[in-house]
CSV table of N, CA and C in Angstrom, one decimal:
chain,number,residue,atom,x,y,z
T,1,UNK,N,98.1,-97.1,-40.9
T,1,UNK,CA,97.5,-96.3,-39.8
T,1,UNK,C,96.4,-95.4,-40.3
T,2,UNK,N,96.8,-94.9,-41.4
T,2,UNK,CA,95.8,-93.9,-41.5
T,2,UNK,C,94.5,-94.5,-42.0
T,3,UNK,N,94.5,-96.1,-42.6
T,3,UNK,CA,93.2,-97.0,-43.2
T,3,UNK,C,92.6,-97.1,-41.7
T,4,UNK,N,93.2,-97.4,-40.9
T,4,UNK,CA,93.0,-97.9,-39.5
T,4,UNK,C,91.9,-96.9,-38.8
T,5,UNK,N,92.6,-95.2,-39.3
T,5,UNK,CA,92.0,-94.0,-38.4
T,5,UNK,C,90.7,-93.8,-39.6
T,6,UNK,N,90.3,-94.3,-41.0
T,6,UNK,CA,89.4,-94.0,-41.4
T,6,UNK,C,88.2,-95.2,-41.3
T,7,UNK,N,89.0,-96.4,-41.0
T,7,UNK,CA,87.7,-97.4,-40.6
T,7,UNK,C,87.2,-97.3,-39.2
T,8,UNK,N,88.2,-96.7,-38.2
T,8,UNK,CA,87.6,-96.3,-37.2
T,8,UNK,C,86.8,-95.2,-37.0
T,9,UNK,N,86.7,-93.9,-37.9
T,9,UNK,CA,86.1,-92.6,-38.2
T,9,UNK,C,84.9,-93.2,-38.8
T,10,UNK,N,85.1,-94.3,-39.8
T,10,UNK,CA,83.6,-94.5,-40.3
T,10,UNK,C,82.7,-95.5,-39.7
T,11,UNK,N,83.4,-96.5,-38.7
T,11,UNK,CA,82.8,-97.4,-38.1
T,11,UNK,C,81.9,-96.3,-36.7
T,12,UNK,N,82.6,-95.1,-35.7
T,12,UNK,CA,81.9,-94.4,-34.9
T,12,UNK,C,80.7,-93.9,-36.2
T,13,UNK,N,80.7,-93.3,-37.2
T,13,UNK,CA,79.7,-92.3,-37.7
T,13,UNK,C,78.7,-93.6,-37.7
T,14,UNK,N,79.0,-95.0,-37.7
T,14,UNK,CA,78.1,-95.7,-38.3
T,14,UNK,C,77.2,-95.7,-37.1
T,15,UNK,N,77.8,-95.8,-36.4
T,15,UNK,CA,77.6,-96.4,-34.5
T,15,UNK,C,76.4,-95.0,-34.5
T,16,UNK,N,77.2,-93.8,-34.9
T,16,UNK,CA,76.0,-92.5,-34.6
T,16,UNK,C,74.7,-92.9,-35.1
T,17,UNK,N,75.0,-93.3,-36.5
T,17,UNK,CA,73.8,-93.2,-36.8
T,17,UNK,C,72.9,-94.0,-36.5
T,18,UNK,N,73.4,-95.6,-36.5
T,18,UNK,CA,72.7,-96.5,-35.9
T,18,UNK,C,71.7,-96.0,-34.5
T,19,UNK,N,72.7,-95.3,-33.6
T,19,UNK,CA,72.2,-94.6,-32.2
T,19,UNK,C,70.9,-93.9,-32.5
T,20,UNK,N,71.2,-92.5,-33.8
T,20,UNK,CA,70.1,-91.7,-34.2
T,20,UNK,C,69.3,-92.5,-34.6
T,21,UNK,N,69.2,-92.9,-35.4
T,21,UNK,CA,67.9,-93.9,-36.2
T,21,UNK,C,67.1,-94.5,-35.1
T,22,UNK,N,68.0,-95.3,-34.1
T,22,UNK,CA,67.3,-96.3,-32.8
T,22,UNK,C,66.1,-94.6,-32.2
T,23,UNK,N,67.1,-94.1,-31.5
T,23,UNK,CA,66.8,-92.9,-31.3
T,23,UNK,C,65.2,-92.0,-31.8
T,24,UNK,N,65.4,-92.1,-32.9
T,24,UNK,CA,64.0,-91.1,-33.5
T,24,UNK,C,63.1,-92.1,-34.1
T,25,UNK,N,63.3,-93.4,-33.8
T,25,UNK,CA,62.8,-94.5,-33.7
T,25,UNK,C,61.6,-94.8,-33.0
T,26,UNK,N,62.5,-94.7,-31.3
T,26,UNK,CA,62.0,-94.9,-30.3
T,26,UNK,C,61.2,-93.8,-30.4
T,27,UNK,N,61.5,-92.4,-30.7
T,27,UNK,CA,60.6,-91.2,-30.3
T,27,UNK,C,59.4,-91.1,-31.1
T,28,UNK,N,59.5,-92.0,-32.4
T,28,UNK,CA,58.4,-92.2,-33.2
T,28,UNK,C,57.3,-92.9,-32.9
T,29,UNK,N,57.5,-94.1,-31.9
T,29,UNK,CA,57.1,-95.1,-31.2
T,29,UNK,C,56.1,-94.2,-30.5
T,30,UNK,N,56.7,-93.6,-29.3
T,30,UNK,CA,56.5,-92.9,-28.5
T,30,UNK,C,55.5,-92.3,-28.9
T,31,UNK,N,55.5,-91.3,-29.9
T,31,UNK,CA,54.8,-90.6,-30.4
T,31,UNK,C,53.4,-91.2,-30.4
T,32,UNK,N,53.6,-91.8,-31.7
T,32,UNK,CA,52.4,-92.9,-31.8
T,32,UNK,C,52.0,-93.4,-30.6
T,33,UNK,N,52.0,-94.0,-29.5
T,33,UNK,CA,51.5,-94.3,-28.3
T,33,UNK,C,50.9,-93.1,-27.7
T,34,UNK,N,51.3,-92.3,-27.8
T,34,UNK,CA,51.0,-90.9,-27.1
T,34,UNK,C,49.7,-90.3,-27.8
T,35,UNK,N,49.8,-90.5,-29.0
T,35,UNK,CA,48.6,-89.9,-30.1
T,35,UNK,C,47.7,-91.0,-29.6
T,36,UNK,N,47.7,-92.0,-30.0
T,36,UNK,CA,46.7,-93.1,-29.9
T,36,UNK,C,46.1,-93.3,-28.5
T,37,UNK,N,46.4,-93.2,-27.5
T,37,UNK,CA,46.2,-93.1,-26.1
T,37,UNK,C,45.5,-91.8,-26.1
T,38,UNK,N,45.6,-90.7,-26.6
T,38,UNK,CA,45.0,-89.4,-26.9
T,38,UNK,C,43.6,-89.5,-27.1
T,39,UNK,N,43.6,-89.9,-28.6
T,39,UNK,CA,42.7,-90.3,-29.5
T,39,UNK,C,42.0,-91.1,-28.3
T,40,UNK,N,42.5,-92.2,-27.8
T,40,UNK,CA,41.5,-93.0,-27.0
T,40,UNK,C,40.4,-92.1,-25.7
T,41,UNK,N,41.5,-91.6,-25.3
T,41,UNK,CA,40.9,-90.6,-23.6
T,41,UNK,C,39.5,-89.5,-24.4
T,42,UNK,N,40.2,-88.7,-25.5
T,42,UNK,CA,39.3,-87.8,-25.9
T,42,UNK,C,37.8,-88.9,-26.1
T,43,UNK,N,38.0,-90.3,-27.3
T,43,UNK,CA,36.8,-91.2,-27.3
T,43,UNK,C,36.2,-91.0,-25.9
T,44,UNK,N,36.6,-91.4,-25.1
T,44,UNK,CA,36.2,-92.0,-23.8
T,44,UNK,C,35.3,-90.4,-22.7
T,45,UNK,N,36.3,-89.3,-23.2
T,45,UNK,CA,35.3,-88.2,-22.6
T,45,UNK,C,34.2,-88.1,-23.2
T,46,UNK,N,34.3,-88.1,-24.6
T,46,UNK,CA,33.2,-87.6,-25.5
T,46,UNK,C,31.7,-88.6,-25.3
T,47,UNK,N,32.5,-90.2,-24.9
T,47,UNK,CA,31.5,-91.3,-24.6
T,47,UNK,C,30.6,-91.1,-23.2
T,48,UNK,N,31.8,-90.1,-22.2
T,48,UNK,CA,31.1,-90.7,-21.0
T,48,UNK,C,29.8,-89.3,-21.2
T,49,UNK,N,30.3,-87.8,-21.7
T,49,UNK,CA,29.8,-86.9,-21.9
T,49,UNK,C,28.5,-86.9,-22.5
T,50,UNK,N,28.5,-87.9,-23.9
T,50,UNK,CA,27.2,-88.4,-24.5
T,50,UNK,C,26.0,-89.2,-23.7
T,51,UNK,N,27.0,-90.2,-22.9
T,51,UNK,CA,26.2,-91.1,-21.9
T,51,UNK,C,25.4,-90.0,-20.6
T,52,UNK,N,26.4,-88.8,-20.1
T,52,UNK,CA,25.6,-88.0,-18.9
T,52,UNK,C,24.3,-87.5,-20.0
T,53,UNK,N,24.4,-87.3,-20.8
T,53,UNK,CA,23.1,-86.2,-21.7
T,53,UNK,C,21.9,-87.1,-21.8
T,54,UNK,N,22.4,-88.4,-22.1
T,54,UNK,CA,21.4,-89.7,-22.2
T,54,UNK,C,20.6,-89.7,-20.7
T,55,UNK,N,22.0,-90.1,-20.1
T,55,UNK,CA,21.0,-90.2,-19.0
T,55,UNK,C,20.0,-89.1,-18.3
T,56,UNK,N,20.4,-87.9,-18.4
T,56,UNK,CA,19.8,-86.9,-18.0
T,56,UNK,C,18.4,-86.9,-18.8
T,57,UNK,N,18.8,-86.9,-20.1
T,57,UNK,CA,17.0,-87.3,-20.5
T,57,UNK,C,16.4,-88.1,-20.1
T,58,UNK,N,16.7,-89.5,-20.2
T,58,UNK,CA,16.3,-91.0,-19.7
T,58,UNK,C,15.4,-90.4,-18.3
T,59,UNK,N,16.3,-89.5,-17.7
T,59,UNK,CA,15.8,-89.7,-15.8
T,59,UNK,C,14.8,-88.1,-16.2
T,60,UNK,N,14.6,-87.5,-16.9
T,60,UNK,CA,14.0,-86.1,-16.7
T,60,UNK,C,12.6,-87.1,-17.5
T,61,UNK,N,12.6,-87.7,-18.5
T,61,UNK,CA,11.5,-88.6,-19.0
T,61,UNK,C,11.0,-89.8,-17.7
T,62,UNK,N,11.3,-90.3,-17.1
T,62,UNK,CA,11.1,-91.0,-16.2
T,62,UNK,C,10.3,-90.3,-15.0
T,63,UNK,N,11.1,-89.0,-14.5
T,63,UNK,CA,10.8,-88.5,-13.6
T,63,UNK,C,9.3,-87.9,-14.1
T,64,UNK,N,9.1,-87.2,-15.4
T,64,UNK,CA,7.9,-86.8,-16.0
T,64,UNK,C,7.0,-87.6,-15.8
T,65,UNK,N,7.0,-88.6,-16.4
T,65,UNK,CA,6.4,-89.9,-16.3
T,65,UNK,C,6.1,-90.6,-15.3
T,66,UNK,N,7.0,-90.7,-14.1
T,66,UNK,CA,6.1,-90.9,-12.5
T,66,UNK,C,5.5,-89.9,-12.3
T,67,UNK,N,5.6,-88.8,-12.4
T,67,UNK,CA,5.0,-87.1,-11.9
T,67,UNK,C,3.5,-87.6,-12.2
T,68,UNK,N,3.2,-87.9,-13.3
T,68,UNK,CA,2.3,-87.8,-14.1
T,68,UNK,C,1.2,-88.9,-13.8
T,69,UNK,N,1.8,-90.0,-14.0
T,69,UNK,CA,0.8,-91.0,-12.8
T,69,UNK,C,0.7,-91.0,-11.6
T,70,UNK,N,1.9,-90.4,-10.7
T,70,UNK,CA,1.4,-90.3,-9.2
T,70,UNK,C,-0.3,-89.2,-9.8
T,71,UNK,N,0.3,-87.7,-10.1
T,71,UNK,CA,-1.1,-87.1,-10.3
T,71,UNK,C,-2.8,-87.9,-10.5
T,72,UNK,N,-2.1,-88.6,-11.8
T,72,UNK,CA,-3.3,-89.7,-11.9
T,72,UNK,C,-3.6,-90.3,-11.0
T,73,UNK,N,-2.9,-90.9,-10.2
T,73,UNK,CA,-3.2,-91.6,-8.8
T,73,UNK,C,-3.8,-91.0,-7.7
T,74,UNK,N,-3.5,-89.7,-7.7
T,74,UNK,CA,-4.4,-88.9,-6.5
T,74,UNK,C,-5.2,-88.1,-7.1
T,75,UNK,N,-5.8,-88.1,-7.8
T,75,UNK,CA,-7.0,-87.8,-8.7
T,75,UNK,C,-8.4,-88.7,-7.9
């Protein structure tokens, strides 16, 4: 009986741990997904951020640059 009450005491601790390990496992997982999805969004502002600055010069150079020959043209 009492082999019985220690294979059963050690077979639950086993079952815990198994559970914990799945457990901080999955939360590791998680983690990682969570970072790397992070890492991605921050890329993606910093890209679109870079891209408004671009364009803002692109169009303030453009706009200079029609300004400039309409002038020429009513000259």
């Amino acid at each position: 009986n009492f082999e019985e009450l220690s294979g059963l005491k050690y077979t639950y601790f086993y079952n815990v741990f198994i559970h914990s390990s799945v457990k901080i496992l999955k939360l590791k997982l998680t983690l990682s997904i969570v970072k790397f999805i992070g890492t991605q969004c921050i890329c993606l502002v910093n890209l679109t951020f870079f891209m408004n600055i671009v364009l803002t010069i692109v169009s303030e150079i453009l706009r200079n640059y029609s300004s400039q020959r309409l002038k020429y043209y009513l000259q």
